[in-house]
mmCIF file of C-alpha atoms and ligand atoms in Angstrom:
data_model
loop_
_atom_site.group_PDB
_atom_site.id
_atom_site.type_symbol
_atom_site.label_atom_id
_atom_site.label_comp_id
_atom_site.label_asym_id
_atom_site.label_seq_id
_atom_site.Cartn_x
_atom_site.Cartn_y
_atom_site.Cartn_z
ATOM 1 C CA MET P 1 0.000 0.000 0.000
ATOM 2 C CA LYS P 2 1.495 3.325 -1.087
ATOM 3 C CA LYS P 3 1.112 5.943 1.633
ATOM 4 C CA GLY P 4 1.896 9.648 1.480
ATOM 5 C CA ILE P 5 1.779 12.487 3.952
ATOM 6 C CA TYR P 6 0.870 16.089 3.233
ATOM 7 C CA PRO P 7 2.069 18.153 6.204
ATOM 8 C CA GLY P 8 1.319 21.796 6.842
ATOM 9 C CA SER P 9 0.016 24.276 9.343
ATOM 10 C CA PHE P 10 -3.334 24.714 7.529
ATOM 11 C CA ASP P 11 -4.060 27.824 9.595
ATOM 12 C CA PRO P 12 -6.561 28.034 8.001
ATOM 13 C CA VAL P 13 -7.007 25.474 5.245
ATOM 14 C CA THR P 14 -7.587 27.224 1.904
ATOM 15 C CA TYR P 15 -8.875 26.167 -1.516
ATOM 16 C CA GLY P 16 -5.200 25.875 -2.523
ATOM 17 C CA HIS P 17 -4.638 23.189 0.123
ATOM 18 C CA ILE P 18 -7.868 21.417 -0.779
ATOM 19 C CA ASP P 19 -6.850 21.288 -4.426
ATOM 20 C CA MET P 20 -3.523 19.735 -3.362
ATOM 21 C CA ILE P 21 -5.281 17.179 -1.140
ATOM 22 C CA GLU P 22 -7.622 16.166 -3.947
ATOM 23 C CA ARG P 23 -4.808 15.728 -6.467
ATOM 24 C CA ALA P 24 -2.401 14.039 -4.040
ATOM 25 C CA SER P 25 -5.117 11.639 -2.856
ATOM 26 C CA LYS P 26 -5.136 10.189 -6.391
ATOM 27 C CA MET P 27 -1.420 9.432 -6.212
ATOM 28 C CA PHE P 28 -1.523 7.271 -3.089
ATOM 29 C CA ASP P 29 -3.610 4.444 -1.679
ATOM 30 C CA LYS P 30 -3.663 6.414 1.551
ATOM 31 C CA LEU P 31 -2.907 10.084 2.124
ATOM 32 C CA TYR P 32 -2.368 11.503 5.587
ATOM 33 C CA VAL P 33 -2.967 15.212 5.930
ATOM 34 C CA SER P 34 -0.842 16.128 8.900
ATOM 35 C CA ILE P 35 -1.651 19.274 10.833
ATOM 36 C CA THR P 36 1.677 20.286 12.254
ATOM 37 C CA GLU P 37 2.515 23.232 14.457
ATOM 38 C CA ASN P 38 5.044 25.463 12.707
ATOM 39 C CA ILE P 39 7.060 26.906 15.595
ATOM 40 C CA ASN P 40 8.012 29.890 13.432
ATOM 41 C CA LYS P 41 4.390 30.991 13.000
ATOM 42 C CA LYS P 42 1.935 32.310 15.585
ATOM 43 C CA SER P 43 -1.235 30.287 15.146
ATOM 44 C CA PHE P 44 -4.757 31.654 14.728
ATOM 45 C CA PHE P 45 -6.709 28.412 15.063
ATOM 46 C CA THR P 46 -5.920 25.745 17.667
ATOM 47 C CA LEU P 47 -4.868 22.309 16.416
ATOM 48 C CA GLU P 48 -8.282 20.953 17.477
ATOM 49 C CA GLU P 49 -10.103 23.623 15.467
ATOM 50 C CA ARG P 50 -7.983 22.902 12.400
ATOM 51 C CA LEU P 51 -8.540 19.169 12.836
ATOM 52 C CA ASP P 52 -12.294 19.657 13.025
ATOM 53 C CA LEU P 53 -12.373 21.859 9.906
ATOM 54 C CA LEU P 54 -10.159 19.582 7.827
ATOM 55 C CA LYS P 55 -12.088 16.463 8.865
ATOM 56 C CA LYS P 56 -15.352 18.053 7.739
ATOM 57 C CA ILE P 57 -13.893 19.365 4.493
ATOM 58 C CA CYS P 58 -12.201 16.088 3.550
ATOM 59 C CA GLN P 59 -14.973 13.698 4.583
ATOM 60 C CA ASN P 60 -15.663 12.697 0.979
ATOM 61 C CA TYR P 61 -12.068 11.722 0.232
ATOM 62 C CA LYS P 62 -12.216 8.135 1.412
ATOM 63 C CA ASN P 63 -8.453 7.455 1.359
ATOM 64 C CA VAL P 64 -7.582 10.681 3.208
ATOM 65 C CA GLU P 65 -7.046 10.745 6.959
ATOM 66 C CA ILE P 66 -6.461 13.899 8.960
ATOM 67 C CA VAL P 67 -3.903 13.576 11.730
ATOM 68 C CA VAL P 68 -2.156 15.930 14.134
ATOM 69 C CA CYS P 69 1.617 15.914 14.536
ATOM 70 C CA GLN P 70 2.765 17.455 17.804
ATOM 71 C CA ASN P 71 6.281 17.664 19.192
ATOM 72 C CA LYS P 72 7.584 15.338 16.514
ATOM 73 C CA LEU P 73 9.623 15.668 13.373
ATOM 74 C CA THR P 74 7.590 15.261 10.223
ATOM 75 C CA VAL P 75 9.912 12.521 8.930
ATOM 76 C CA ASP P 76 9.551 10.510 12.148
ATOM 77 C CA PHE P 77 5.793 10.922 12.148
ATOM 78 C CA ALA P 78 5.626 9.935 8.468
ATOM 79 C CA LEU P 79 7.524 6.700 9.065
ATOM 80 C CA GLU P 80 5.405 5.912 12.131
ATOM 81 C CA LEU P 81 2.390 6.074 9.832
ATOM 82 C CA GLY P 82 4.135 3.984 7.182
ATOM 83 C CA ALA P 83 4.346 6.883 4.728
ATOM 84 C CA ASN P 84 7.665 7.408 2.978
ATOM 85 C CA VAL P 85 6.648 10.273 0.728
ATOM 86 C CA ILE P 86 6.072 13.861 1.872
ATOM 87 C CA VAL P 87 3.964 15.924 -0.511
ATOM 88 C CA ARG P 88 4.352 19.692 -0.658
ATOM 89 C CA GLY P 89 2.885 22.293 -2.969
ATOM 90 C CA LEU P 90 4.907 24.903 -4.826
ATOM 91 C CA ARG P 91 3.074 28.089 -5.674
ATOM 92 C CA ALA P 92 5.769 30.265 -7.151
ATOM 93 C CA VAL P 93 9.527 30.756 -7.260
ATOM 94 C CA THR P 94 9.284 32.509 -3.899
ATOM 95 C CA ASP P 95 8.342 29.186 -2.255
ATOM 96 C CA PHE P 96 11.330 27.412 -3.700
ATOM 97 C CA GLU P 97 14.054 28.410 -1.234
ATOM 98 C CA TYR P 98 11.971 27.565 1.838
ATOM 99 C CA GLU P 99 10.798 24.279 0.346
ATOM 100 C CA LEU P 100 14.301 23.297 -0.804
ATOM 101 C CA GLN P 101 15.629 23.978 2.687
ATOM 102 C CA MET P 102 12.869 21.921 4.274
ATOM 103 C CA ALA P 103 13.172 19.009 1.815
ATOM 104 C CA SER P 104 16.967 18.945 2.182
ATOM 105 C CA THR P 105 16.739 19.074 5.982
ATOM 106 C CA ASN P 106 14.196 16.269 5.997
ATOM 107 C CA HIS P 107 16.446 14.238 3.701
ATOM 108 C CA GLN P 108 19.378 14.744 6.099
ATOM 109 C CA LEU P 109 17.173 13.732 9.024
ATOM 110 C CA ASN P 110 15.989 10.572 7.309
ATOM 111 C CA SER P 111 16.819 9.645 3.750
ATOM 112 C CA ASN P 112 14.109 6.954 3.716
ATOM 113 C CA VAL P 113 11.547 9.703 3.331
ATOM 114 C CA GLU P 114 11.337 11.404 -0.044
ATOM 115 C CA THR P 115 9.742 14.816 -0.656
ATOM 116 C CA VAL P 116 7.777 15.322 -3.855
ATOM 117 C CA PHE P 117 6.440 18.660 -5.060
ATOM 118 C CA MET P 118 3.287 19.463 -6.921
ATOM 119 C CA MET P 119 2.720 22.766 -8.638
ATOM 120 C CA THR P 120 -0.249 24.528 -7.109
ATOM 121 C CA ASN P 121 -3.196 25.050 -9.436
ATOM 122 C CA THR P 122 -2.632 28.450 -11.105
ATOM 123 C CA ASP P 123 -6.023 29.588 -9.770
ATOM 124 C CA TYR P 124 -4.488 29.477 -6.295
ATOM 125 C CA SER P 125 -0.855 30.302 -6.970
ATOM 126 C CA PHE P 126 -1.202 33.636 -5.139
ATOM 127 C CA LEU P 127 -3.169 32.262 -2.201
ATOM 128 C CA SER P 128 -1.799 31.863 1.310
ATOM 129 C CA SER P 129 -3.285 31.312 4.771
ATOM 130 C CA SER P 130 -1.545 34.487 5.993
ATOM 131 C CA MET P 131 -3.212 36.537 3.268
ATOM 132 C CA VAL P 132 -6.609 35.060 4.167
ATOM 133 C CA LYS P 133 -6.079 35.984 7.821
ATOM 134 C CA GLU P 134 -4.973 39.504 6.923
ATOM 135 C CA ILE P 135 -8.041 40.083 4.738
ATOM 136 C CA ALA P 136 -10.337 38.672 7.417
ATOM 137 C CA TYR P 137 -8.806 40.801 10.200
ATOM 138 C CA ILE P 138 -9.564 43.917 8.174
ATOM 139 C CA GLY P 139 -13.120 42.747 7.546
ATOM 140 C CA GLY P 140 -12.642 41.772 3.909
ATOM 141 C CA ASN P 141 -14.422 38.971 2.128
ATOM 142 C CA VAL P 142 -12.533 35.670 2.039
ATOM 143 C CA ASN P 143 -15.210 33.504 0.446
ATOM 144 C CA LYS P 144 -13.217 33.118 -2.784
ATOM 145 C CA PHE P 145 -10.301 31.655 -0.893
ATOM 146 C CA VAL P 146 -11.757 29.330 1.748
ATOM 147 C CA PRO P 147 -14.878 27.154 2.113
ATOM 148 C CA LYS P 148 -17.870 28.682 3.945
ATOM 149 C CA ILE P 149 -17.291 26.554 7.021
ATOM 150 C CA VAL P 150 -13.800 28.071 7.363
ATOM 151 C CA GLU P 151 -15.033 31.585 6.654
ATOM 152 C CA ASP P 152 -17.699 31.237 9.363
ATOM 153 C CA LYS P 153 -15.185 29.906 11.871
ATOM 154 C CA ILE P 154 -12.796 32.794 11.167
ATOM 155 C CA LYS P 155 -15.613 35.305 11.716
ATOM 156 C CA GLU P 156 -16.697 33.563 14.925
ATOM 157 C CA LYS P 157 -13.137 33.593 16.237
ATOM 158 C CA LEU P 158 -12.576 37.242 15.348
ATOM 159 C CA LYS P 159 -15.819 38.223 17.072
ATOM 160 C CA LYS P 160 -14.652 36.568 20.291
ATOM 161 C CA ALA P 161 -11.191 38.191 20.131
HETATM 162 O O1 LIG K 201 2.299 25.061 6.108
HETATM 163 P P1 LIG K 201 3.702 25.273 6.581
HETATM 164 O O2 LIG K 201 3.711 26.166 7.810
HETATM 165 O O3 LIG K 201 4.618 25.798 5.501
HETATM 166 O O4 LIG K 201 4.258 23.836 7.022
HETATM 167 C C1 LIG K 201 5.559 23.668 7.545
HETATM 168 C C2 LIG K 201 5.669 22.362 8.336
HETATM 169 C C3 LIG K 201 4.671 22.375 9.483
HETATM 170 C C4 LIG K 201 5.368 21.190 7.424
HETATM 171 C C5 LIG K 201 7.135 22.247 8.885
HETATM 172 O O5 LIG K 201 7.418 23.367 9.666
HETATM 173 C C6 LIG K 201 7.369 20.971 9.692
HETATM 174 O O6 LIG K 201 7.464 19.897 9.129
HETATM 175 N N1 LIG K 201 7.473 21.100 11.035
HETATM 176 C C7 LIG K 201 7.626 19.985 11.941
HETATM 177 C C8 LIG K 201 9.021 19.940 12.560
HETATM 178 C C9 LIG K 201 10.032 19.373 11.596
HETATM 179 O O7 LIG K 201 9.931 18.236 11.146
HETATM 180 N N2 LIG K 201 11.037 20.194 11.243
HETATM 181 C C10 LIG K 201 12.093 19.796 10.312
HETATM 182 C C11 LIG K 201 11.721 20.087 8.861
HETATM 183 S S1 LIG K 201 11.898 21.793 8.496
#
């Protein structure tokens, strides 16, 4: 059984991520979407909130399982799950340096895990979770970038803040 893992902070999950999940799910018998805390980013949603949103959004992808990776290296978590391929999306040249650094570091950490890249759908090549959060903070409309369930949750969270 070919298993892959698509790790990310998904804070929040966007249509760009969902497009990646849909395409990557066709490449593997099983795809784990791993919600992983990025220690370099301050999070907006808790891991539980992100888990809940992703589970609801991905419920129709039968070979996709949403998991949370906490206090663990992605490569170690991948191998624990039996996945030896990490999938990452590349939006533009600006992503390349960060992704190269991450893929090379992961390869140094464990060369049994390979990273493969998929080009993001051009419709979403500009889209980022940070941009969505910025627009939402200022009261802009994010419905082109995230599903309604995510939009509603962002609004609810901002109201409470
Ligand atoms: O969506 P992001 O924030 O670009 O995802 C980055 C993420 C979470 C995949 C990356 O930071 C990660 O794998 N963190 C877990 C810790 C780890 O394995 N670090 C070594 C690889 S850089």
